[in-house]
Coordinates of C-alpha atoms in Angstrom, one line a residue:
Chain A
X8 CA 0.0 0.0 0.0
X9 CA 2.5 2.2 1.0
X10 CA 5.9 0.7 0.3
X11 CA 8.3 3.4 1.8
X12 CA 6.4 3.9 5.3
X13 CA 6.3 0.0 5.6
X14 CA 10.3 -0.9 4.7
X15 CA 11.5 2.4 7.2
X16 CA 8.9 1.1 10.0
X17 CA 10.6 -3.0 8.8
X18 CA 14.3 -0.9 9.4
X19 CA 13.7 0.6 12.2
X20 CA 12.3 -2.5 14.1
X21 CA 15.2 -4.1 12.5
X22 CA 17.8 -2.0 14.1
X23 CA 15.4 -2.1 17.3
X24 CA 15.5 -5.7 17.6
X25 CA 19.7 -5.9 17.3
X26 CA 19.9 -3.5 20.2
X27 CA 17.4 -5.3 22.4
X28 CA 19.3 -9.1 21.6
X29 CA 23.3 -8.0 20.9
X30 CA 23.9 -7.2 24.3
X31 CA 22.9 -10.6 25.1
X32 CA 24.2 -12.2 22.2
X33 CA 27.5 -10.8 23.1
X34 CA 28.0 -11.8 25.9
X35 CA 27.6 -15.9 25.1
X36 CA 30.5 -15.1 23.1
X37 CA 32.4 -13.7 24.9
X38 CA 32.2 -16.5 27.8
X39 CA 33.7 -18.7 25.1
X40 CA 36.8 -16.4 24.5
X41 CA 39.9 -17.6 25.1
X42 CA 41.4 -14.4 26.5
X43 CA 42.1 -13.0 29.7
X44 CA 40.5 -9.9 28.7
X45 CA 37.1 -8.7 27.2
X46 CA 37.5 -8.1 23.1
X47 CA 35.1 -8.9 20.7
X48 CA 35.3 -10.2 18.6
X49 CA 37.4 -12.9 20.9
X50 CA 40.7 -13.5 18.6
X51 CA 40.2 -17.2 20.2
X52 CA 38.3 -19.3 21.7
X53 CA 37.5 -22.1 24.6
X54 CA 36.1 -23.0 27.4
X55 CA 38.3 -22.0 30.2
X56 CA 36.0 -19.6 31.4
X57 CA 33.1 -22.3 32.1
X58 CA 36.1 -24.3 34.2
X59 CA 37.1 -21.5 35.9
X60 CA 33.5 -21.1 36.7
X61 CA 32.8 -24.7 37.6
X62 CA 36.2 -25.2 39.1
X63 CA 35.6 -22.6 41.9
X64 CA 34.5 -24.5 44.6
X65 CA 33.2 -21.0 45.9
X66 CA 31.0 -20.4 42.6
X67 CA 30.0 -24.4 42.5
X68 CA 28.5 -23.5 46.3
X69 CA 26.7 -20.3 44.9
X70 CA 25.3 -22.2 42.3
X71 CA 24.2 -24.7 45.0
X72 CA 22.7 -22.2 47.0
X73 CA 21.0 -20.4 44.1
X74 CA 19.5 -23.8 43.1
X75 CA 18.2 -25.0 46.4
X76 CA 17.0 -21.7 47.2
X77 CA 15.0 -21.4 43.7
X78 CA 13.4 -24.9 44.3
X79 CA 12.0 -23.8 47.8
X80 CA 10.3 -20.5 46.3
X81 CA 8.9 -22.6 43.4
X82 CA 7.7 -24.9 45.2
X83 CA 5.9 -22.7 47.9
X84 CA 4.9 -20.2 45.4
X85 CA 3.4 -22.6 43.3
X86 CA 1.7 -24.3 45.5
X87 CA 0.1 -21.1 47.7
X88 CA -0.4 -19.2 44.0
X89 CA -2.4 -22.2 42.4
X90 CA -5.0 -22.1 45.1
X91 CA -5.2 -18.8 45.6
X92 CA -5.9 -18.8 41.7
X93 CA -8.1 -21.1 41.7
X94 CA -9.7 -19.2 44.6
X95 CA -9.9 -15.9 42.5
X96 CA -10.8 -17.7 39.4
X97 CA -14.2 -19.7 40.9
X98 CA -14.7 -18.1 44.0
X99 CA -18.0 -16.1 44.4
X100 CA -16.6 -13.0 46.7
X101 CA -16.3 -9.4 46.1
X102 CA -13.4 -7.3 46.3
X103 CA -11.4 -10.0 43.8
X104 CA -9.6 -7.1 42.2
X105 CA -8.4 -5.6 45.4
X106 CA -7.1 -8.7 46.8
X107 CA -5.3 -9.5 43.5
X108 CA -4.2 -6.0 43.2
X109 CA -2.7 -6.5 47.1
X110 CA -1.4 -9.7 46.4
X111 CA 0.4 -8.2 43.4
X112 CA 2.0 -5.7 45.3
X113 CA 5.5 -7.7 45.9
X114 CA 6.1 -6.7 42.5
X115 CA 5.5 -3.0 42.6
X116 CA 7.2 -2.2 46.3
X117 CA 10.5 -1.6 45.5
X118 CA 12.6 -4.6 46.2
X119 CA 15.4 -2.9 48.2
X120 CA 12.4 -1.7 50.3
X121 CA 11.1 -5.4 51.0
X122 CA 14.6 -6.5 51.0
X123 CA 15.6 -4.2 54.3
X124 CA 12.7 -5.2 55.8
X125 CA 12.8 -8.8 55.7
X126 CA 16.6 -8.0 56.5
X127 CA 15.6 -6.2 59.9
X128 CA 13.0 -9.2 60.7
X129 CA 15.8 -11.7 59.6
X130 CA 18.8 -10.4 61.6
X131 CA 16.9 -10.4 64.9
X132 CA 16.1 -14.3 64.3
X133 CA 19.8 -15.0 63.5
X134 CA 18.4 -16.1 60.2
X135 CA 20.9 -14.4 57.7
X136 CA 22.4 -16.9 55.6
X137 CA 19.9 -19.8 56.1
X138 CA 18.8 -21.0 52.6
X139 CA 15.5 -22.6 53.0
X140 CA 14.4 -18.9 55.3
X141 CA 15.3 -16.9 51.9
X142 CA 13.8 -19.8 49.2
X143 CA 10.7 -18.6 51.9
X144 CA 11.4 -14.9 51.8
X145 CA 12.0 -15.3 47.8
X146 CA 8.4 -17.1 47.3
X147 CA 6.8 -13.3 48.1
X148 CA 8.1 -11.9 45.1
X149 CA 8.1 -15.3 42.6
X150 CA 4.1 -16.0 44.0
X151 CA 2.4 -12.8 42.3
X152 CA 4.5 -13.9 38.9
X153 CA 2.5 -17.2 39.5
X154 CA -0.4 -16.1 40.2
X155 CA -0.3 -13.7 36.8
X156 CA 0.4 -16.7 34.8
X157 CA -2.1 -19.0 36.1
X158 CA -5.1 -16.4 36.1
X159 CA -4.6 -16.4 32.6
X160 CA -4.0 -20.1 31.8
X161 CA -7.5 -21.1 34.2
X162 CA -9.7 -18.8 32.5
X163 CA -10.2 -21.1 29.9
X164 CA -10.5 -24.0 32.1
X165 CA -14.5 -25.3 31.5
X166 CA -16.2 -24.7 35.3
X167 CA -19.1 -27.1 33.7
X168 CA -16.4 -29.8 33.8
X169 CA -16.3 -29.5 37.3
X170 CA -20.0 -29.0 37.5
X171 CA -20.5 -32.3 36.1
X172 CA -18.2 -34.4 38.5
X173 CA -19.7 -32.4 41.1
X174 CA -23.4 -33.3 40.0
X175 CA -22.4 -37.0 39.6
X176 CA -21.5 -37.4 43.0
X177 CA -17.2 -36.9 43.3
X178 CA -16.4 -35.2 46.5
X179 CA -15.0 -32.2 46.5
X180 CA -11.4 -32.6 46.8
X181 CA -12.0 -35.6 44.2
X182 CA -12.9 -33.6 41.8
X183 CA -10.0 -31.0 42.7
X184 CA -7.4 -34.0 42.4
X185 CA -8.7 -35.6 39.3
X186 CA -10.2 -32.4 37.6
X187 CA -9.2 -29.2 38.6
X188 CA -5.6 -30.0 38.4
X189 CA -5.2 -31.9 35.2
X190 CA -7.3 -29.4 33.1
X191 CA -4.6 -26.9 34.8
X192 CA -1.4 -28.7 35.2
X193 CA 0.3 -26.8 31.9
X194 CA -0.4 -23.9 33.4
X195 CA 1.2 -24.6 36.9
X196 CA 4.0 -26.4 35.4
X197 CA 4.4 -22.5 33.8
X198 CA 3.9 -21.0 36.7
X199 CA 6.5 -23.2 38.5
X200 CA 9.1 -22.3 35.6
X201 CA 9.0 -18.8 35.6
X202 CA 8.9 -18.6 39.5
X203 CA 12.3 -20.8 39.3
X204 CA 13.8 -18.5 37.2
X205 CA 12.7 -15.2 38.8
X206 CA 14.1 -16.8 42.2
X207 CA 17.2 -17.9 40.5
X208 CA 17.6 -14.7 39.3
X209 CA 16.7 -12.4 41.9
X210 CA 19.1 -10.4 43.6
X211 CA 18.2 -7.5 45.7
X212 CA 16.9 -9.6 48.5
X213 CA 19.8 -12.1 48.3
X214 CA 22.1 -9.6 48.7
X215 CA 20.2 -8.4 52.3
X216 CA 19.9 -12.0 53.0
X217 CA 22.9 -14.1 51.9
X218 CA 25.4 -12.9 54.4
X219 CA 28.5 -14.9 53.3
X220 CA 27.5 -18.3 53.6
X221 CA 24.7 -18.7 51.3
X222 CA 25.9 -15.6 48.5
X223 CA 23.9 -16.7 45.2
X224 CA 24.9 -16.3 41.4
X225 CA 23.7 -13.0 41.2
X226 CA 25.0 -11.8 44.4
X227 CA 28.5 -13.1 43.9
X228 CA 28.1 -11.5 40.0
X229 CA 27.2 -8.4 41.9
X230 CA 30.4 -8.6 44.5
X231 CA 32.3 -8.8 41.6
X232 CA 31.1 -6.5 39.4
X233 CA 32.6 -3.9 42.0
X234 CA 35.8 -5.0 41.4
X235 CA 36.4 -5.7 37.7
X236 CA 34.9 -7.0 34.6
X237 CA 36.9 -10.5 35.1
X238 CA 35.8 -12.6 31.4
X239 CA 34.6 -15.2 34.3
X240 CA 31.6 -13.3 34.6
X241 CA 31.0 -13.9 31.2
X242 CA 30.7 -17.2 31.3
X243 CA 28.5 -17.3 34.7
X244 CA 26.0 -15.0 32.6
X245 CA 25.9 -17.3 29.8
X246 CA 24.8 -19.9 32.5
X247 CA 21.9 -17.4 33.9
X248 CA 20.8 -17.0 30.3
X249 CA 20.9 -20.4 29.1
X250 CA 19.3 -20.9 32.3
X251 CA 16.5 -18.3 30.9
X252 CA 16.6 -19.9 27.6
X253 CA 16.0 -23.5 29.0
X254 CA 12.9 -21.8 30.8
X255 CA 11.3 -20.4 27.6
X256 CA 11.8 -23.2 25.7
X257 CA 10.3 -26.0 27.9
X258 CA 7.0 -23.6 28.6
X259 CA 6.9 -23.2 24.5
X260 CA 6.7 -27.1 24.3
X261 CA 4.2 -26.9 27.3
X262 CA 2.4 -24.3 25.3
X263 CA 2.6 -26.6 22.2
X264 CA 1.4 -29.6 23.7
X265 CA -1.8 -27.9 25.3
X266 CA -3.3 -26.6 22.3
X267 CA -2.0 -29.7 20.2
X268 CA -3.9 -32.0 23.2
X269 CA -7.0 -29.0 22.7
X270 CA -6.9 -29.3 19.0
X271 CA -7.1 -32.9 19.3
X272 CA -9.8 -32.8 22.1
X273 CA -11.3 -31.0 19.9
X274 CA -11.1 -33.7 16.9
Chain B
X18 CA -26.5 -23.7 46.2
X19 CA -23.2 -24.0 47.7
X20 CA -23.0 -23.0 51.3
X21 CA -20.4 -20.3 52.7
X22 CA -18.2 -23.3 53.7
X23 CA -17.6 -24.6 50.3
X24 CA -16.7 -21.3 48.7
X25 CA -13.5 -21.7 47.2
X26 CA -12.3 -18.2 48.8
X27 CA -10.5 -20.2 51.7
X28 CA -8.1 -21.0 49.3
X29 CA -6.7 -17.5 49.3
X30 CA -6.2 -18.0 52.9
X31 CA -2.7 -20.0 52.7
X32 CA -1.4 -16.9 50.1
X33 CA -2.1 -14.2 52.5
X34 CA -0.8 -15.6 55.4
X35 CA 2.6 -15.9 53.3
X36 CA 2.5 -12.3 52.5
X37 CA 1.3 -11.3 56.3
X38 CA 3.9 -12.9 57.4
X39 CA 7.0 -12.3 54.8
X40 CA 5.7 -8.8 53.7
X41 CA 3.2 -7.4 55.4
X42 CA 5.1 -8.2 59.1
X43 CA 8.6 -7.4 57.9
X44 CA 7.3 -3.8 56.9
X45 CA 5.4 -2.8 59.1
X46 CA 7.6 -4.1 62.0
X47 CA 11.2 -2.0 59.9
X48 CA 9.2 1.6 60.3
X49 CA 7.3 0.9 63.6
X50 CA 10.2 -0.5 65.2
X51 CA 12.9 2.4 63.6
X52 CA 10.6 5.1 64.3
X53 CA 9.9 4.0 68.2
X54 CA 14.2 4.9 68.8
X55 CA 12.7 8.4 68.3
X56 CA 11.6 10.7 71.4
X57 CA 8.2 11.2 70.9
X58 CA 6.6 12.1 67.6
X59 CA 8.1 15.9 68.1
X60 CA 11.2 14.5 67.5
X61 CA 10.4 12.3 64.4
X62 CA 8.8 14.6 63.1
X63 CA 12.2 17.0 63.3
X64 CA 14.0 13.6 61.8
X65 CA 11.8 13.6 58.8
X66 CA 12.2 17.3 58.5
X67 CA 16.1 16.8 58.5
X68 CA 16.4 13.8 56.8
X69 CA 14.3 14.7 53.7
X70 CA 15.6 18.8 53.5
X71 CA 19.5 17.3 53.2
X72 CA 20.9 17.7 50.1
X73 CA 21.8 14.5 49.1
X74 CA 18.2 13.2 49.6
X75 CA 17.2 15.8 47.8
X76 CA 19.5 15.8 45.2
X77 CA 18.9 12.0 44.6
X78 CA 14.9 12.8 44.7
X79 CA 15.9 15.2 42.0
X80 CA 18.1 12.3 40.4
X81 CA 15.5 10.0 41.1
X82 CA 12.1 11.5 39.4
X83 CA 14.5 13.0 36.1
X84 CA 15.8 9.9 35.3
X85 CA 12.2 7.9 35.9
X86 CA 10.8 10.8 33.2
X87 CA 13.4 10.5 30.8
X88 CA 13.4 6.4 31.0
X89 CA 9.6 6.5 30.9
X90 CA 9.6 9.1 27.8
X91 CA 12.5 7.2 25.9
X92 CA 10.5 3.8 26.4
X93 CA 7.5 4.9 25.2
X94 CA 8.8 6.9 22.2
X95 CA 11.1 3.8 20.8
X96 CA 8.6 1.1 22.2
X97 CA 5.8 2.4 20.8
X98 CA 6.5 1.6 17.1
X99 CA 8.0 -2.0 18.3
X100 CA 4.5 -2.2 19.9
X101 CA 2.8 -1.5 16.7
X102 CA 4.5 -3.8 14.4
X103 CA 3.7 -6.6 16.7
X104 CA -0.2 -5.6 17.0
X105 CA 0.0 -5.7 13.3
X106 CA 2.1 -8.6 11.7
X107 CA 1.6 -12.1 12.3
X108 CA 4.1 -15.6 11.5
X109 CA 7.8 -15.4 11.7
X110 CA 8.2 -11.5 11.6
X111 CA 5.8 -11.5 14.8
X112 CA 7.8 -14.4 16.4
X113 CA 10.9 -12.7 15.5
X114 CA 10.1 -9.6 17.2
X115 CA 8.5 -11.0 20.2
X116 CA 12.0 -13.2 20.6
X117 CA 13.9 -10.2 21.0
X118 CA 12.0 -8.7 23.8
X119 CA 10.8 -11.5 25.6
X120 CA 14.5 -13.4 25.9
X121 CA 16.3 -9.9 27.6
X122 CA 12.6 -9.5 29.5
X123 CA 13.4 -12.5 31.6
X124 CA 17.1 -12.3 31.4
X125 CA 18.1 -11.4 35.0
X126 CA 18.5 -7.9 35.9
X127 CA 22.2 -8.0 37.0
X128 CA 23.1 -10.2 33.4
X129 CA 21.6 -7.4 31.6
X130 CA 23.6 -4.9 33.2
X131 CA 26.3 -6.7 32.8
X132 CA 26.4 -6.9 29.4
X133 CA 25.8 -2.9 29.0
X134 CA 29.2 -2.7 31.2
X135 CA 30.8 -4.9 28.7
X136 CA 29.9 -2.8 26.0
X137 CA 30.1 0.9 27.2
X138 CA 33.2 0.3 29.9
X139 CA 36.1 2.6 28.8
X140 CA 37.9 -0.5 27.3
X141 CA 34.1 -1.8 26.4
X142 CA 33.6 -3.1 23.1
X143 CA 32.0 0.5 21.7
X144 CA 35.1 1.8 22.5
X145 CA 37.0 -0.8 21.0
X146 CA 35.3 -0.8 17.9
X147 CA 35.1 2.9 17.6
X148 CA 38.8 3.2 18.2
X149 CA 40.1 0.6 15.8
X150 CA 37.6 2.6 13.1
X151 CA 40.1 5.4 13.9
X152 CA 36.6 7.4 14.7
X153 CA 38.1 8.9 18.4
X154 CA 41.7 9.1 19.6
X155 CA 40.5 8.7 23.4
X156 CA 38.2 6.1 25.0
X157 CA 34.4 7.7 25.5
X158 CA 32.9 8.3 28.7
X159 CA 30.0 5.8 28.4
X160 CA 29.9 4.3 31.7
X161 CA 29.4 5.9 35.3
X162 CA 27.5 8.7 34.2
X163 CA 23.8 9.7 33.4
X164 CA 24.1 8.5 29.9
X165 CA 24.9 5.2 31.2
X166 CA 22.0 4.9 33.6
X167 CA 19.7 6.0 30.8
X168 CA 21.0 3.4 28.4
X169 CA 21.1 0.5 31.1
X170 CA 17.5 1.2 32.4
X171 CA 15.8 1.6 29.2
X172 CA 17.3 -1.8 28.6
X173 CA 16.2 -2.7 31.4
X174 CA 12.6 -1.4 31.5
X175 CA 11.7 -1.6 27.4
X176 CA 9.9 -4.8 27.5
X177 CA 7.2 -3.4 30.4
X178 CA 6.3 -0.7 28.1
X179 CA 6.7 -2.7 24.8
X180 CA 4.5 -5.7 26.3
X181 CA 1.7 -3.4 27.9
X182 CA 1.3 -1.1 24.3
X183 CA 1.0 -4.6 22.5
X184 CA -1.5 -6.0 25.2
X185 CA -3.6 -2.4 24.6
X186 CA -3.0 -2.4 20.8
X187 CA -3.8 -6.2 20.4
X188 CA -7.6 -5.1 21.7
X189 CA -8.0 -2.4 18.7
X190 CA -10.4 -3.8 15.7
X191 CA -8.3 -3.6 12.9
X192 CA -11.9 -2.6 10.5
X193 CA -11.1 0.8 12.2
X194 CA -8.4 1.9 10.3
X195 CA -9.5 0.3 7.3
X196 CA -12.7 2.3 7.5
X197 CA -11.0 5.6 8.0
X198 CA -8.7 4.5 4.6
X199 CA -12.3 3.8 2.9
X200 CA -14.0 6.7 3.6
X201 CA -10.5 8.4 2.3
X202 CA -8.5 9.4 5.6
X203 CA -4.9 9.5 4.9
X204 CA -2.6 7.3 7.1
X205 CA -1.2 10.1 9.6
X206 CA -4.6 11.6 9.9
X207 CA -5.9 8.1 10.7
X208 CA -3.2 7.5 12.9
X209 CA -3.4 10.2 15.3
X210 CA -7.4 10.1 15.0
X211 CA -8.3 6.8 15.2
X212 CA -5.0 4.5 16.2
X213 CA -3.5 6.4 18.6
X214 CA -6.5 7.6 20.8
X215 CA -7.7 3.6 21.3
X216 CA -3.9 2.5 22.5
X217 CA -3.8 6.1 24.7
X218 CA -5.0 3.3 28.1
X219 CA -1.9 1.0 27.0
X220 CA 0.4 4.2 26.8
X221 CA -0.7 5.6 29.9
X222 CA -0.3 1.7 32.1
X223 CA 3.0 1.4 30.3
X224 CA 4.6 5.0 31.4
X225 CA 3.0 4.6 34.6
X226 CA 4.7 0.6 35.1
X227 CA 8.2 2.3 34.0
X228 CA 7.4 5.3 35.9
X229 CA 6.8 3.0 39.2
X230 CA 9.7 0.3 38.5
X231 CA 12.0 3.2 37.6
X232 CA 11.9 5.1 40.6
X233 CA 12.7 2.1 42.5
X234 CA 15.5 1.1 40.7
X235 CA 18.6 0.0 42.4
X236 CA 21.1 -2.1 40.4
X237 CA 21.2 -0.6 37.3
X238 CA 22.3 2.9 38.5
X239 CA 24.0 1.5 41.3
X240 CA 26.4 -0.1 38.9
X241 CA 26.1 2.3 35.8
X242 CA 25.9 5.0 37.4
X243 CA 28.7 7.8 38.4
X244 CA 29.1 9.8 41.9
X245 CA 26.7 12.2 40.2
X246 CA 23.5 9.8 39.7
X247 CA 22.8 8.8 43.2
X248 CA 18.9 7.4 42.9
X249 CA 16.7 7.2 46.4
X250 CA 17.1 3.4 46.2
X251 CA 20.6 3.9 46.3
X252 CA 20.7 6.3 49.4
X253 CA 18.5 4.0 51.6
X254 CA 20.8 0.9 50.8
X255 CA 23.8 3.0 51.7
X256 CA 22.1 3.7 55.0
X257 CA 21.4 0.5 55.6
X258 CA 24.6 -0.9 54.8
X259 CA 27.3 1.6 55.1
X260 CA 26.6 4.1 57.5
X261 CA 24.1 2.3 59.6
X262 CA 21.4 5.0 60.1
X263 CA 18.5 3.5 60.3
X264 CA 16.5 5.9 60.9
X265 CA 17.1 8.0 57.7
X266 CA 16.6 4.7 55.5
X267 CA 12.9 4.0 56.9
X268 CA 12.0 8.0 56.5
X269 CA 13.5 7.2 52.5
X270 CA 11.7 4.3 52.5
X271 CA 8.7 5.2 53.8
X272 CA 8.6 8.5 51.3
X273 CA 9.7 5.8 48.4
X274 CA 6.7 3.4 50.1
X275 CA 4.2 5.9 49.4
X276 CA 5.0 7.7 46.3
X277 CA 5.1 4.4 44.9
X278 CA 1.8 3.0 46.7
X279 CA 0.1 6.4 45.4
X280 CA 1.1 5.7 41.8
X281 CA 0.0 1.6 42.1
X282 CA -3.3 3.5 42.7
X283 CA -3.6 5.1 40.0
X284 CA -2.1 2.2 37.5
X285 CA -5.0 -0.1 39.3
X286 CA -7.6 2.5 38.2
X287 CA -6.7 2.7 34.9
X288 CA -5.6 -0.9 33.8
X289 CA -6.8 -4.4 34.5
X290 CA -4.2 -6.0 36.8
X291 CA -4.8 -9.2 35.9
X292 CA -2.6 -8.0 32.6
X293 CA 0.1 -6.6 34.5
X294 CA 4.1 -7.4 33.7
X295 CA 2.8 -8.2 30.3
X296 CA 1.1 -11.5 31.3

């Protein structure tokens, strides 16, 4: 229709869409170099990077402690967020939007706000440092990202489904077992991805929390970053991102499946 | 039909008491329990009165709200075009596009700093590049100034304004515009009187998201930044963890609190939350 409006809008995106993924893209190169200092292009490359990361018995523990203290706020997060989905989804109450809109709220307070404040509740119980108390203090913020995702996914969960099991005499919590969380299970396993990664990735409150013992990937990335650029770095970030890639991927094929499975349903 | 005790609101129950006791608790114990060290209320009210007339508080409130605007302007202006090819092109140009912001969106924050630092760092790859072109003589100054705050949190912040205009411009009718072309409106007339008034709700929750997230910001200008950009966030963590006055990070923090509390009013009236953060 209108060629030259359409190829500078195609351009610009074009040029948008480098800026937004070089960055990135960059820096997975870069953890491949095989040079003690940050050039790109790398004149050659390896993996010495990824065993100096792996090799550090300090950064293996980080990773540890990242990894243990993601699994606790998935776990909890999805768990409470499910229900309380479910609750928001089917319940008959009024007031839903205010009590989604306070339960959202982890995500709008500033995080070095909630961070100090778990800090000063933390400190008095001698708890700085234990992992499980900050995979608990991280499910605050990873549960509204749950609870987003699964809002979405259960709206097109059929209540007559339930209505039927209901009418032909399951109890309730059988038809919550072998109902209610089928029909949703693509959507929780979702929700339990992306609260992973936001707890994986979180730093703010790990870097209250930690103390020295249970420093995370992104806290000891942030200690560093104070110091120099080491290439090391580079290849911890890679991890982080191919940890975010990993993420995106499996909820595609979740994705995938469920409308493949609703296509199908569907005959 | 079902009786009160069946009501699947008790569900909710277990996520509250979560947040009353991880959020709700820790805050409210942090102020009440700063703010009872102080004499009296005369005197905490002469500690908000000192704390928030200092200058460095008030420089960095300065800091603070300039840099939100000019992140919350520059998103909108350079996200709003991304927003419109999305809302408008479907297959692999859509998936192409929506690869780019989604993989940095849930990239974590400190990875996507990083990478800025890499690139903008005096010996960054910019530099590099630009020098080896035999463009400059001397390294620029990229990094530890405004310019690199801007750059790192507009990074940062793009894909909240990008995914809230597409979530807005997904809703317009297409027909529309197509209607305004038949009955012989040109495109920037239609554009500005037909296009751009139905995504105005999207551009309004998407500065207002940036705004909020913005002026909370910590690790972005905490690492990009120079001596010059000290943002609120930064000034209460420095309280907290350098000089130990307590009592001047819960004023911050309560100021911070609110202003941001104020503003998560306003985004609730005018958007659905349930779309929030793009979901």
């Amino acid at each position: 229709m209108d060629r030259p409006r359409e190829l500078g809008l195609a351009s610009y995106i074009a040029v948008a869409c480098l800026v937004l993924i070089a960055p990135i893209a960059i820096v997975c190169v870069l953890a491949f170099s095989g040079e003690g200092y940050l050039r790109f292009p790398p004149e050659s490359f390896s993996l010495r990077w990824f065993s100096a990361f792996f090799g550090d018995g300090r950064w293996r523990q980080s990773l540890w402690s990242s990894f243990v203290i993601a699994l606790i706020a998935c776990a909890i997060s999805t768990v409470l967020g499910f229900l309380a989905a479910y609750a928001l989804v089917r319940g008959e109450f009024r007031a839903k939007k205010v009590l989604l809109s306070f339960m959202l709220m982890p995500l709008i307070v500033p995080h070095v706000i909630t961070a100090i404040a778990m800090y000063f509740l933390t400190a008095r119980f001698g708890l700085v440092g234990n992992v499980v108390w900050i995979g608990f203090c991280h499910a605050v913020v990873t549960l509204p990202i749950v609870l987003l995702i699964l809002l979405s996914s259960m709206q097109s969960v059929d209540i007559n489904l339930e209505r039927a099991a209901l009418s032909l005499g399951g109890s309730r919590l059988y038809v919550f077992r072998r109902i209610v969380i089928p029909l949703a299970f693509p959507g929780i396993l979702s929700g339990a991805l992306f609260a992973f990664l936001a707890s994986f990735d979180e730093l703010i409150i790990s870097l209250f929390l930690a103390g020295v013992r249970a420093q995370t990937l992104p806290v000891r990335i942030w200690n560093s970053l104070h110091l120099e650029l080491e290439p090391v770095i580079a290849a911890v970030s890679a991890f982080l991102i191919a940890v975010t890639g990993a993420v995106l991927v499996l909820d595609g094929l979740i994705r995938h499946l469920r409308s493949s499975a609703a296509a199908g349903a569907r005959g | 039909m079902r009786s009160r005790s069946r009501d699947p609101g008790v569900l909710l129950v277990p996520a509250f008491a979560l947040l009353a006791v991880l959020f709700v608790l820790p805050l409210a114990w942090f102020f009440v329990g700063v703010f009872a060290e102080a004499d009296g209320i005369a005197d905490l009210a002469d500690w908000f009165a000192i704390v928030l007339t200092s200058r460095a508080v008030v420089t960095a409130m300065i800091t603070t709200n300039w840099i939100s605007l000019l992140v919350t302007a520059i998103t909108l202006l350079v996200g709003y075009p991304i927003a419109y090819y999305l809302a408008t092109h479907t297959g692999w140009r859509f998936a192409l596009v929506l690869f780019c912001i989604i993989v940095p969106y849930f990239t974590s924050v400190i990875v996507r700093t990083y990478s800025w630092m890499v690139l903008l760092g005096r010996n960054g790859i910019i530099n590099q590049a630009l020098q080896s072109a035999g463009l400059i003589d001397a390294p620029l100054a990229l990094l530890y100034n405004k310019a690199g705050v801007l750059v790192g949190m507009t990074y940062v912040l793009m894909p909240y304004m990008i995914l809230t205009l597409y979530a807005a411009m997904r809703g317009i009718d297409p027909s529309l515009t197509r209607a305004a072309y038949g009955l012989g409106a040109g495109r920037i007339y239609t554009f500005w009187r037909i296009y751009f008034p139905l995504s105005l709700h999207g551009v309004v929750s998407g500065s207002l998201i940036v705004f909020i997230l913005a002026i909370g910001f910590f690790i972005t200008p905490a690492l990009m930044g120079g001596p010059g950009d000290v943002m609120i966030a930064m000034l209460i963590e420095r309280a907290v963890e350098i000089t130990l006055d307590w009592m001047s990070a819960a004023i911050m923090a309560l100021v911070l609190l609110a202003v941001t509390l104020v503003l998560y009013a306003f985004y609730y009236r005018f958007t659905d939350v349930r779309r929030m953060m793009g979901a």
